[in-house]
XYZ file of C-alpha atoms in Angstrom:
650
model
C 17.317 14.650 6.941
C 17.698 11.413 9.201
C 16.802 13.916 12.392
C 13.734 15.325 10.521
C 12.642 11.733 9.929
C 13.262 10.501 13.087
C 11.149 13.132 14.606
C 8.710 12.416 12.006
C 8.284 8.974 12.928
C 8.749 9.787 16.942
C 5.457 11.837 16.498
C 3.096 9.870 14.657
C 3.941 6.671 17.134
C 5.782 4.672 14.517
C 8.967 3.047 14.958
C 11.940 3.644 11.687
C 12.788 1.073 9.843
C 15.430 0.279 7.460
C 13.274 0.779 4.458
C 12.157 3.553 5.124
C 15.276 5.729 5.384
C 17.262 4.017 2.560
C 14.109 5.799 0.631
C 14.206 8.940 2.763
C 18.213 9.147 1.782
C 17.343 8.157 -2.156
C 14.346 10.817 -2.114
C 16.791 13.949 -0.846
C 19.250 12.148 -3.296
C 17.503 12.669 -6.637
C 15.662 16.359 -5.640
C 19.478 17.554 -5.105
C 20.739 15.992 -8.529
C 17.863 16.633 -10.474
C 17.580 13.013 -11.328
C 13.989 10.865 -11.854
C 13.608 8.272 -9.080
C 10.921 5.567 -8.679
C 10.992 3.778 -5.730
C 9.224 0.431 -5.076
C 8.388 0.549 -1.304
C 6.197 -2.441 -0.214
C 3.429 -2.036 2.397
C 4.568 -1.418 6.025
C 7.728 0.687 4.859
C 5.798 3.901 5.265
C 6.708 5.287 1.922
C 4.317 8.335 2.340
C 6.733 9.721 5.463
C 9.597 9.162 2.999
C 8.412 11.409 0.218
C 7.156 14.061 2.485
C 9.773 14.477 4.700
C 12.916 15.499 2.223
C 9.662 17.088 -0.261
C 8.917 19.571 2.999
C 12.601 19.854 3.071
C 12.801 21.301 -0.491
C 9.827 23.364 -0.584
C 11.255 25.481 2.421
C 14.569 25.595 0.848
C 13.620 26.498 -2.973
C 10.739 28.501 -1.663
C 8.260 26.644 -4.305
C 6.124 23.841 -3.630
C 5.720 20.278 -4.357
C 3.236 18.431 -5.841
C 2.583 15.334 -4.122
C 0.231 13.317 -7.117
C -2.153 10.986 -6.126
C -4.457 7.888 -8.036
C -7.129 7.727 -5.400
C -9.410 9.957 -3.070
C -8.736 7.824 -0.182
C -5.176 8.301 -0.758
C -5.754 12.507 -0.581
C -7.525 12.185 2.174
C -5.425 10.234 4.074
C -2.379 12.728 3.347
C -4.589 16.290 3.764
C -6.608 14.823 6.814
C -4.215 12.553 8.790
C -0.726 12.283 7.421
C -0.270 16.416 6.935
C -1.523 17.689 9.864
C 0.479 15.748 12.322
C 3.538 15.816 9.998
C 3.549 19.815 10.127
C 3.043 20.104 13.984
C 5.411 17.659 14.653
C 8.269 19.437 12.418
C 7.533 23.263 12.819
C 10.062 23.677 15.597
C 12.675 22.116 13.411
C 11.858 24.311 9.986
C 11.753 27.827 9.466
C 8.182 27.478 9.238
C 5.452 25.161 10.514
C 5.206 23.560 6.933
C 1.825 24.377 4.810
C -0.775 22.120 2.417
C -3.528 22.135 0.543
C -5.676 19.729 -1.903
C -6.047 20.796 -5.564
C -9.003 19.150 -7.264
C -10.116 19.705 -11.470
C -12.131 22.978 -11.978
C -15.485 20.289 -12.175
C -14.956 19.223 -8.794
C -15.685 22.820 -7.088
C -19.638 24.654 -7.018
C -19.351 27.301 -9.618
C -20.979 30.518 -7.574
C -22.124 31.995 -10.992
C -23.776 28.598 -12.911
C -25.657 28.141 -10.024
C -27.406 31.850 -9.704
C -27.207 32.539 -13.182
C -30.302 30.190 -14.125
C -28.063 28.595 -16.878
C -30.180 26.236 -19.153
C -30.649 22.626 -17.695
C -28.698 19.784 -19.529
C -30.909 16.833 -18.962
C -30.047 14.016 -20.360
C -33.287 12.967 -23.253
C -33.837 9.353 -21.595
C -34.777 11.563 -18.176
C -37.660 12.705 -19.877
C -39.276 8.934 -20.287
C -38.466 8.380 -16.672
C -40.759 10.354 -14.060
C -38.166 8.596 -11.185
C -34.925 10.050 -12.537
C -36.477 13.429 -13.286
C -37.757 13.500 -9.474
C -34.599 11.996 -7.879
C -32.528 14.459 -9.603
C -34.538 17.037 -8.648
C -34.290 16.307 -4.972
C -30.375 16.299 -5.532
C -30.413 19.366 -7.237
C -32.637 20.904 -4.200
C -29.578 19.138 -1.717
C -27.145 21.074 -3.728
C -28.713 24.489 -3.856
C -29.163 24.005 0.113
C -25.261 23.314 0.878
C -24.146 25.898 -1.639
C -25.678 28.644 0.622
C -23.357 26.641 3.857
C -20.649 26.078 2.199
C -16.812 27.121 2.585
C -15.548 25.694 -0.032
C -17.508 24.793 -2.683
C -15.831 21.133 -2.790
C -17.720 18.524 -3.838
C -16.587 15.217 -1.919
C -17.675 17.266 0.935
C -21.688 16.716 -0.299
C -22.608 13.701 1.532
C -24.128 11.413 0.637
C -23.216 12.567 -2.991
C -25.094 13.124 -5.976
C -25.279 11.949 -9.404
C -23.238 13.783 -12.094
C -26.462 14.750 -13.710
C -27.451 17.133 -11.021
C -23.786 18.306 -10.237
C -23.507 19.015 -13.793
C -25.922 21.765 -13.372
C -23.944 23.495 -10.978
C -20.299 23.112 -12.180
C -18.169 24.162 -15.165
C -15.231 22.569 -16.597
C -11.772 24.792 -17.314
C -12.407 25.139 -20.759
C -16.190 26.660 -19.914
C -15.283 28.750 -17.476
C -15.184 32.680 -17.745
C -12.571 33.318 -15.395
C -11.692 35.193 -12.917
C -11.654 38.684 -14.153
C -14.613 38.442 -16.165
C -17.113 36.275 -14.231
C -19.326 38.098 -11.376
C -18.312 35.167 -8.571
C -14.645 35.328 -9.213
C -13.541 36.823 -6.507
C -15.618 34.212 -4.455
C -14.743 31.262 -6.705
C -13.970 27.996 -5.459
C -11.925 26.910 -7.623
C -10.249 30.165 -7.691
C -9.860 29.964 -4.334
C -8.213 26.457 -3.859
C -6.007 27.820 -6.320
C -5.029 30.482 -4.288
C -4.624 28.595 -1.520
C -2.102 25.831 -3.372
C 0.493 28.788 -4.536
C 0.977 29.624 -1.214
C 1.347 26.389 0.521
C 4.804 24.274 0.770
C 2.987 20.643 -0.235
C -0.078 20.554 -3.013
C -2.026 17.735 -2.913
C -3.604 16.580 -6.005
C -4.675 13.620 -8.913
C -3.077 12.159 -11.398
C -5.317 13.172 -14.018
C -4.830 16.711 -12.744
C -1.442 16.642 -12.772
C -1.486 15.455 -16.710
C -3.488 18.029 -17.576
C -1.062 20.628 -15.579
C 1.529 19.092 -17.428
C 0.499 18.549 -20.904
C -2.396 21.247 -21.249
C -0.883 25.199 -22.223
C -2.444 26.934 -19.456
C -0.881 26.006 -16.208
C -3.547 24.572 -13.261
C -1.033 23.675 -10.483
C 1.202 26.213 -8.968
C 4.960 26.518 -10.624
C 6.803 23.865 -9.149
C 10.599 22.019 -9.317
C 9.441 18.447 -7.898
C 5.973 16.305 -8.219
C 5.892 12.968 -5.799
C 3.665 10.351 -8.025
C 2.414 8.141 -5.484
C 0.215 5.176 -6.569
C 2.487 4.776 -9.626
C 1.447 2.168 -11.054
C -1.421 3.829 -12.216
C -0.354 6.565 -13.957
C -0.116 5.046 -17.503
C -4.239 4.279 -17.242
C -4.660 7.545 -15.364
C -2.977 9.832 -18.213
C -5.011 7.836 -20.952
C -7.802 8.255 -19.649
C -7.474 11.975 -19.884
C -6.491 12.592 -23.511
C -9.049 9.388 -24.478
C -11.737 11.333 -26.432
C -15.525 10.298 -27.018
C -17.900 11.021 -29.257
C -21.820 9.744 -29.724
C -25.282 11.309 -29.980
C -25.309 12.805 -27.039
C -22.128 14.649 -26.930
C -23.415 15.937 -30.801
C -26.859 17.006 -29.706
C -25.313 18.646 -26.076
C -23.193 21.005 -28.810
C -26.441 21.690 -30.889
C -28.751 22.344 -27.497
C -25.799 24.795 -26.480
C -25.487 26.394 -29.674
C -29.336 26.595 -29.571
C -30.626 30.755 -30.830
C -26.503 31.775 -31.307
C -26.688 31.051 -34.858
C -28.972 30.588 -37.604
C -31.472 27.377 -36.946
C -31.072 25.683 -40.546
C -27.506 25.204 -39.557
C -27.992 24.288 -35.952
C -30.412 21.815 -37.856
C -27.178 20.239 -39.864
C -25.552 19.318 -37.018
C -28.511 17.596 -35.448
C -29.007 15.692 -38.493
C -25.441 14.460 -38.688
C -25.815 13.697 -35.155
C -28.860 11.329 -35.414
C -26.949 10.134 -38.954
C -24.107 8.768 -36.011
C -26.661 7.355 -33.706
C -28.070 5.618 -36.289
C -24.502 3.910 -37.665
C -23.238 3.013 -33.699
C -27.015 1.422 -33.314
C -26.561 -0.910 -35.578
C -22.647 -1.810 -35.449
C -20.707 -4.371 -33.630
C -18.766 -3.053 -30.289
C -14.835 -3.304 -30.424
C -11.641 -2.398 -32.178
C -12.241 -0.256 -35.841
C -9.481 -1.019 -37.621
C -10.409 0.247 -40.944
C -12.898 3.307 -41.373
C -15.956 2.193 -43.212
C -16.808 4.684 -45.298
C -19.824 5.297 -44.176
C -18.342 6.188 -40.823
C -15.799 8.213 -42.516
C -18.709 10.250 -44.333
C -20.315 10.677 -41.162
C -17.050 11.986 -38.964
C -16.427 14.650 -41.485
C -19.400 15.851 -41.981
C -19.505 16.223 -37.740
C -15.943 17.802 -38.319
C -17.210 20.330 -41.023
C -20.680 21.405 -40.004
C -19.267 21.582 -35.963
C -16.900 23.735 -37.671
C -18.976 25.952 -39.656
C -21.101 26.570 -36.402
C -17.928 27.949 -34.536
C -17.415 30.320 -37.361
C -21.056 31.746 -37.497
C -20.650 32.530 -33.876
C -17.758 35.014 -34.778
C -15.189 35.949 -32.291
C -14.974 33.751 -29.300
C -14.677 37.446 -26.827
C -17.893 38.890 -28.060
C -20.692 40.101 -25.536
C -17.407 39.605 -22.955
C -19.163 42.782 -21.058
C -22.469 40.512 -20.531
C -21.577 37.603 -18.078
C -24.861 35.441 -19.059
C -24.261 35.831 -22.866
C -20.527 35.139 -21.901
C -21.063 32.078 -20.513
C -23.349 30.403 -22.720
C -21.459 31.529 -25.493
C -18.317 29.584 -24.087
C -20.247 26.813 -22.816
C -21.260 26.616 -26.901
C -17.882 26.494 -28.074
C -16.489 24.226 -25.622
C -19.030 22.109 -26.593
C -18.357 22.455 -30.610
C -14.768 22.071 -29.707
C -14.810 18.685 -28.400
C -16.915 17.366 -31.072
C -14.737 19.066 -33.946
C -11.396 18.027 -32.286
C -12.750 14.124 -31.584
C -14.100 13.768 -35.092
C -10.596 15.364 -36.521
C -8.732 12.818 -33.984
C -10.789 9.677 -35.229
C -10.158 10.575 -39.176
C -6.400 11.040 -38.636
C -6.115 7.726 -36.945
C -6.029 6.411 -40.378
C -4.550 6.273 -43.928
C -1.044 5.415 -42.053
C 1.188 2.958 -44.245
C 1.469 0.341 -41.669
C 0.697 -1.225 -38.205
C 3.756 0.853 -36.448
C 3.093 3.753 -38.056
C -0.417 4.008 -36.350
C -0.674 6.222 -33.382
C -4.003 5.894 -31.834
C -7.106 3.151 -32.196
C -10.504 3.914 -32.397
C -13.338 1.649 -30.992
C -16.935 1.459 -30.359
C -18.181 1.114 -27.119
C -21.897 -0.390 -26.849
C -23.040 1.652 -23.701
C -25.063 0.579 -21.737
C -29.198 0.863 -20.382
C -28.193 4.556 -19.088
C -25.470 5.232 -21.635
C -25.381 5.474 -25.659
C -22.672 3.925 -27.602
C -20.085 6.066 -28.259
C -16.974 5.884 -30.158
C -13.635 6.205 -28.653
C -9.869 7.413 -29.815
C -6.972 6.868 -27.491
C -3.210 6.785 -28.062
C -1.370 3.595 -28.630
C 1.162 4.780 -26.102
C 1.614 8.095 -23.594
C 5.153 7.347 -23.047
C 6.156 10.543 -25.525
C 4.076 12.643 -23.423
C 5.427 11.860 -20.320
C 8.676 12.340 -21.590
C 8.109 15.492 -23.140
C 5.975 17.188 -20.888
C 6.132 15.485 -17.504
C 9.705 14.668 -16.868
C 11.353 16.981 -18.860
C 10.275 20.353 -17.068
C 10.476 18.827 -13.459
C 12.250 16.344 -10.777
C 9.898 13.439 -10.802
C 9.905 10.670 -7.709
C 7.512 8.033 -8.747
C 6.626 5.377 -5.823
C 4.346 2.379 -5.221
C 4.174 -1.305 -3.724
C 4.156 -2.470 -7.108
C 6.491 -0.880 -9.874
C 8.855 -3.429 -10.325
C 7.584 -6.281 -12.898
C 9.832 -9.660 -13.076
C 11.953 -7.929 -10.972
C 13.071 -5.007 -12.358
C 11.753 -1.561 -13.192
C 12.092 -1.572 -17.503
C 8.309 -2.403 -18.345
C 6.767 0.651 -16.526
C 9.936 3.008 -16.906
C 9.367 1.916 -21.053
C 5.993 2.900 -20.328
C 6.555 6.540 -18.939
C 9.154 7.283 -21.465
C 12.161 6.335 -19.487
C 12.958 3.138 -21.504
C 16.598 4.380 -22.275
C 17.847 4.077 -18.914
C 19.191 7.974 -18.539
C 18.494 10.613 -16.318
C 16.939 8.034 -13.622
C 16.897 5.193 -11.295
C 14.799 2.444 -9.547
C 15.561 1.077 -5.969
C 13.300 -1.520 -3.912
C 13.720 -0.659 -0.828
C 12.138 -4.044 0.647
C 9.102 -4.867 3.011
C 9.175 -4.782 6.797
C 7.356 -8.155 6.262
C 8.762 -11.245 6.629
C 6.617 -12.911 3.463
C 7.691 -16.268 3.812
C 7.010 -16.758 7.524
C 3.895 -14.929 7.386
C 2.432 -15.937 3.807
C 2.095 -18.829 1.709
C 1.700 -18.682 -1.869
C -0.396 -21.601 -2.814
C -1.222 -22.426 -6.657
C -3.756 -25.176 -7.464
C -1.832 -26.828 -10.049
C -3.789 -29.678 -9.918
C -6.353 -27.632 -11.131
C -7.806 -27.397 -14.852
C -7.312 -24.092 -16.651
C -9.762 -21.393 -16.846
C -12.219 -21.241 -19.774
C -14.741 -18.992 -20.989
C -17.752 -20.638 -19.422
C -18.123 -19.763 -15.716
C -15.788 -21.167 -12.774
C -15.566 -24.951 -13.449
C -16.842 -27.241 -10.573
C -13.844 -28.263 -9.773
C -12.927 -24.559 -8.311
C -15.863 -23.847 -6.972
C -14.842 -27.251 -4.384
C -11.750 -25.429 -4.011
C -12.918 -22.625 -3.088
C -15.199 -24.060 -0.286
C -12.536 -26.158 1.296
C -10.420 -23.286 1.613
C -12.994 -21.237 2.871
C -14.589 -23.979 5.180
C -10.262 -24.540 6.444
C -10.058 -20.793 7.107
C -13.526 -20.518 9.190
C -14.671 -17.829 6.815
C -12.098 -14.519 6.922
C -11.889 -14.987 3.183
C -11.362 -11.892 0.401
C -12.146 -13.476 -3.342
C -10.774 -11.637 -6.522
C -12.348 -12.604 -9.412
C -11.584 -11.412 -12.899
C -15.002 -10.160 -13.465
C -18.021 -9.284 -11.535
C -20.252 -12.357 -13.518
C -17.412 -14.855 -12.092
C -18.167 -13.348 -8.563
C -21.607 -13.871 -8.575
C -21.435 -16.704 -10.119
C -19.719 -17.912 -6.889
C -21.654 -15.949 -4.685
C -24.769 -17.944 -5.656
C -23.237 -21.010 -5.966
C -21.939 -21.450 -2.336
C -24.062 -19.207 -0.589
C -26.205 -22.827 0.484
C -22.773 -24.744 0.944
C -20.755 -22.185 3.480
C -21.977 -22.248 7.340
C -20.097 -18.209 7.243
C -21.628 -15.433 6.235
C -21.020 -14.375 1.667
C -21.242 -10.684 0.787
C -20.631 -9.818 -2.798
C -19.104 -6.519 -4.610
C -23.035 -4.737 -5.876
C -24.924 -6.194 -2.775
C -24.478 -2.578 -0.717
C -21.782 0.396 -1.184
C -18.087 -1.181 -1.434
C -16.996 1.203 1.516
C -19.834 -0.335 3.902
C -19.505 -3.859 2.523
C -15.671 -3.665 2.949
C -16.282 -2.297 6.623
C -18.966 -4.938 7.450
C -16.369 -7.566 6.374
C -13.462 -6.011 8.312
C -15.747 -6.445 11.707
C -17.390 -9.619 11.786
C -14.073 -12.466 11.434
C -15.840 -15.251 9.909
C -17.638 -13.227 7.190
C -16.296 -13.751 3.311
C -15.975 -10.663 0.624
C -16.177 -11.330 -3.349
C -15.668 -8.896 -5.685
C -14.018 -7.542 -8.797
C -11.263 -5.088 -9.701
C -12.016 -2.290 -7.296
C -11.389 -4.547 -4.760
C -7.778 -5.957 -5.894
C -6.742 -2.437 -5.146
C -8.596 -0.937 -2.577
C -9.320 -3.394 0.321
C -7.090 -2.786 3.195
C -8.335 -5.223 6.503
C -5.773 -5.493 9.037
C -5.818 -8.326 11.464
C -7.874 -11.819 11.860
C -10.512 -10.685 9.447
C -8.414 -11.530 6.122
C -6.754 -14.850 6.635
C -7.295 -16.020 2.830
C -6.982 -14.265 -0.436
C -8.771 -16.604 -3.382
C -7.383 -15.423 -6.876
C -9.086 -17.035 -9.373
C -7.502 -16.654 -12.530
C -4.214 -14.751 -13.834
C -5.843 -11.192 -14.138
C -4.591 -10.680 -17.916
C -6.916 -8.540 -20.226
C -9.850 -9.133 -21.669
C -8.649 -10.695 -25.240
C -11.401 -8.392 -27.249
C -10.676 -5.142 -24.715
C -10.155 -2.651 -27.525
C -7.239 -0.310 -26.565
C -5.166 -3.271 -24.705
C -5.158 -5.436 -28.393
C -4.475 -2.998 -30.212
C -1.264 -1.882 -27.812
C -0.598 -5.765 -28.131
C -0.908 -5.537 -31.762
C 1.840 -2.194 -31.855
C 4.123 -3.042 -30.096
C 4.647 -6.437 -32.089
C 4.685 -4.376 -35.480
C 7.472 -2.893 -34.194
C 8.868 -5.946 -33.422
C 8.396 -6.259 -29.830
C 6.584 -9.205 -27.679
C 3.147 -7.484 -27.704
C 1.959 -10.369 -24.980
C 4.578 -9.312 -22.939
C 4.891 -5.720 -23.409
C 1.325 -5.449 -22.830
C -0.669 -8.393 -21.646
C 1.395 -10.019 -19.269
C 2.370 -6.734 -17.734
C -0.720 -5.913 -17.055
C -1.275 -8.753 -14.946
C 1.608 -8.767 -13.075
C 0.401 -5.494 -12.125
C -2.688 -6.168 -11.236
C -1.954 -9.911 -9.462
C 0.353 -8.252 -7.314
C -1.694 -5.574 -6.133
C -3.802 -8.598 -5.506
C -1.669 -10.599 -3.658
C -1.156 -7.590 -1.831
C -4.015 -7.304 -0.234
C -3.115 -10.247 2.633
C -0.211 -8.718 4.978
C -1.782 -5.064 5.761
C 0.259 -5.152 9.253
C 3.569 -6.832 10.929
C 0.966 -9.223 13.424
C -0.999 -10.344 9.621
C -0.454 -14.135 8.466
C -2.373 -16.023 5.841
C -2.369 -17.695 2.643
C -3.435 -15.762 -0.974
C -4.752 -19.002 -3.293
C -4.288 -18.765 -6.872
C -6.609 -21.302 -8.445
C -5.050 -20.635 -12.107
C -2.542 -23.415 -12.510
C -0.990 -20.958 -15.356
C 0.789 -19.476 -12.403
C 2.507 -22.673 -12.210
C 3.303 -24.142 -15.384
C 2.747 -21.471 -18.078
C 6.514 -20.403 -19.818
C 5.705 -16.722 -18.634
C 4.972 -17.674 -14.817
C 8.423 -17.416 -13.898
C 7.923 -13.649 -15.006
C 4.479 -13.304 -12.710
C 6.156 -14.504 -10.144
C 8.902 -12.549 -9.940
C 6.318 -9.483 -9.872
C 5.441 -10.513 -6.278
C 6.546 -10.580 -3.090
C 8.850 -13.498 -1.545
C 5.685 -15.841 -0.274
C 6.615 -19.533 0.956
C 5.248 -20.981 -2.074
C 3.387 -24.503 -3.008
C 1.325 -26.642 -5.432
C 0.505 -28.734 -2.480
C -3.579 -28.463 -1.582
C -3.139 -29.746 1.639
C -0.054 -27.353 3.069
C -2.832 -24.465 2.457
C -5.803 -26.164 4.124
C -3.701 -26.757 7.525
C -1.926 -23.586 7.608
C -5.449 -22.209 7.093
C -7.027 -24.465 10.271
C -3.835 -23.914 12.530
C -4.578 -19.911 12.310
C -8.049 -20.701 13.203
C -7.672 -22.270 15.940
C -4.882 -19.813 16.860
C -7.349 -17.322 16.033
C -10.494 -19.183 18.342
């Protein structure tokens, strides 16, 4: 394995470090034992070599393949286009074959042949129809689709650029539970999706998503190809990635898109029913207050089961689910109708049984009301209080899991996330940190305005905003700002715009991915943003001196599904802020912090102007979540560090 790794490394022009093969070493270590691994691996160590190297390994011995799981698209790509390629050709003298790959997406993600030369009804959404712009943009998408599906090889859709709006790739896609399959539907043997899955049983390494891999794993019809090992990469999302999959929704829309699809199937006075109790639920989420539902009105209640029981009697009026199987367009609308009727009957079935339990711990999932937005309807919402019993059950115990990030351990140790995925007893896995290649507290300080007062809930106080601008003004610009939310970004934006000689972009002034590149190029210019950019901003070199953190990243006290996980765990008598609240921003304020060294040449200072960090009882905790900065509460050790690098810089 060290050999393999070593010519690993040889080829893609990197050097090995020490890191790197202790993980290599614990990798092959847990695939042989059967035994759960996560691995915290900070940035540098080259973590995705690790996992591949010994996962190529087992593939070619065990003849199956392994399914490398990943939280972002840039992430895939950079494995499938980069990492893959020059992995295989460097190893294929050295393995009985030159190893194989392939990228799995969800069945929406690929052109359905049949949906879109089949004519199937148009699903326009009703506020299209008061806006003559929307109808005509889609339309020109729709036209951009129907051009490339005649081109295409493969049907896939991040491959449509620029991309389109889910409106118009609605009309030409089908989700698992719509589609006819293979053996039934005209286009199978051309499918897509068919076809990718083809593809992935045959390959050595599948590359896929998280939420993919949940539904693989939870679901009773297999998607990924039978396999012994799955690589989670980007761990530390894979709580929020599974819950977002088995979170259901229901509103209006989702209510009349069953009765549209249902449309001449069954008799109209019934199809009429379920419109009615359908605008009865618009008119109850129009007029109540967004958040947490702790008890069911009754109202609400009368309204979910009459959903549940006239969705229902729909199903059963359009008899078996396999009649007309011999006509594909009757086929397909038919399914599309009871996928539809499905979703609305299970949701409304979920949201009643999250009730009538004796007490707080007993509950198992939380219902809330969303209020939408200009484009979107409220909605109602049910998630589970925890997935850890899922994970357990369905994810670890069929398969060898090796779980990996920069950012798994929290206080220094791996219990809060391993409680999370169901490993909170401590059996049947481990967690090593394998260390950084950086040296953090030569190349970093960690600077927290204690002097400053505490965040409140009106806007960033003057007194940051003057911090803020002397860091920036010490730095010469070369500044990334994370701000809790997009209005405290702005808010900054605008207010020292006039005061800064460098040039301010902010997150919503173009695309993040040309924003983030026009910041990487041009040294003195500043970036401020939100959470997309506390994960996914990755500037090497004298364009990101400074990283501005402007408050401890905790959760919003009113977010529904966070409160109410607060609220279990400390029914169960547990330290909900802990369990839940705090972890969540250690997460997230390390991910942060790790935005500053990207490469072994990278210096700076990250600047957290929450003095919470400081002198709150649970900073010790935060700060044991990050990496080993030089750290102060001095303003002026920051501001000189800061002007020494720019004049080094100069």
């Amino acid at each position: 394995m060290d050999e393999l790794l070593s010519i690993a490394v040889n080829a893609l022009g990197g050097s090995e470090r020490q890191g790197q093969i202790t993980m290599v070493q614990a990798v092959q270590k847990a695939i042989d034992s059967e035994e759960h691994l996560a691995v915290q691996a900070g940035t540098g160590t080259g973590k995705s070599l690790a996992y591949l190297v010994p996962s190529i390994r087992h593939a070619m011995d065990s003849d199956t393949p392994v399914v490398i799981s990943t939280a972002t698209i840039a992430l895939q790509r950079q494995l499938v286009d980069r990492d893959l390629p020059r992995l295989s050709e460097a190893l294929a003298k050295e393995l009985p074959h030159e190893p194989t790959f392939a990228i799995l997406k969800g069945r929406r993600n690929y052109l359905c042949r049949y949906k879109a030369t089949a004519g199937w009804p148009e699903e326009d959404e009703q506020d299209q129809l008061f806006d003559p712009r929307e109808v005509s943009a889609t339309g020109r998408m729709v036209q951009r689709i129907q051009e490339w599906a005649e081109e295409t090889e493969t049907g896939d859709r991040d491959e449509l650029v620029p991309g389109v709006s889910e409106q118009a790739w609605r009309q030409f896609s089908v989700s698992a539970q719509e589609c006819l399959g293979a053996s039934r539907c005209p286009s199978g043997p051309e499918c897509f999706a068919e076809l990718a899955r083809a593809r992935a049983g045959e390959v050595d390494v599948v590359v896929t998503n998280h939420a993919l891999m949940a539904i693989d794993a939870m679901g009773e019809l297999p998607v990924l190809p039978e396999h012994e090992v799955v690589v989670v990469d980007e761990a530390h999302e894979l709580v929020d990635r599974v819950t977002s999959v088995v979170t259901g929704e229901l509103s209006e829309s989702s209510v009349m898109l069953a009765v549209r699809r249902v449309g001449r199937l069954i008799d109209q006075p019934l199809a009429d029913q379920l419109m009615e109790a359908g605008e009865d639920l618009k008119a109850l989420l129009a007029a109540a207050p967004p958040g947490r539902i702790d008890e069911l009105p009754q109202v609400l209640g009368l309204t979910l089961q009459l959903i549940r029981d006239t969705s229902w009697r729909c199903v059963t009026a359009m008899g078996p689910r396999n009649a007309d199987k011999d006509d594909p367009d009757k086929a397909g609308q038919r399914k599309a109708a009871f996928t539809a009727l499905d979703e609305v009957h299970d949701t409304a079935v979920r949201m009643l049984e999250a009730y009538g339990h004796d007490s707080e711990s007993d509950r198992a999932e939380v219902v809330w009301l969303d209020a939408g937005t200009d484009r979107r309807p409220p909605a109602l919402r049910v998630a589970p209080l925890s997935v850890s019993g899922m994970l357990r059950d369905k994810l670890f115990g069929e398969r060898t899991v090796v779980l990996t990030s920069a950012t798994l351990a929290l206080g220094g140790t791996f219990d809060a996330l391993a409680a999370q995925w169901g490993l909170g007893d401590g059996k049947g896995w481990q967690g090593i940190d394998v260390g950084s290649p950086f040296d953090h507290p030569r190349a970093g300080i960690l600077y927290v305005a204690k002097h400053l007062p505490q965040p409140g809930r009106d806007g960033l106080p003057q007194q940051y905003l003057d911090e803020i601008t002397e860091l920036i003004e010490a730095a010469r610009g070369r500044t990334l700002g994370l701000f809790s939310s997009m209005r405290a970004a702005k808010a900054a934006t605008e207010a020292l715009r006039d005061r800064l000689d460098v040039p301010l972009l902010c997150q919503g002034d173009d695309s993040t991915m040309l924003l983030v590149k026009q910041f990487a190029e041009d040294e003195p210019t500043c970036l401020f943003g939100t959470l997309s950019l506390w994960q996914g901003v990755d500037v090497p070199g004298p364009s990101l001196r400074l990283v501005i953190i402007d408050r401890v990243p905790f959760p919003r006290p009113d977010d529904p599904l966070t409160s109410a996980r607060q609220r279990h765990v400390a029914a169960r008598g547990g330290n909900g802020f802990m369990a839940v609240a705090a972890n969540h921003a250690a997460l997230l304020l390390a991910q942060g912090v790790g935005r500053l060294l990207r490469s072994q040449d990278d210096k700076g200072v990250i600047a957290v102007l929450d003095p919470r960090l400081a002198t709150a009882r649970y900073s010790g905790f935060l700060l044991g979540s990050l990496p080993p900065f030089w750290r102060t509460t001095d303003p002026a050790i920051p501001r000189a560090a800061l002007k020494r690098l720019a004049t080094e810089t100069a």
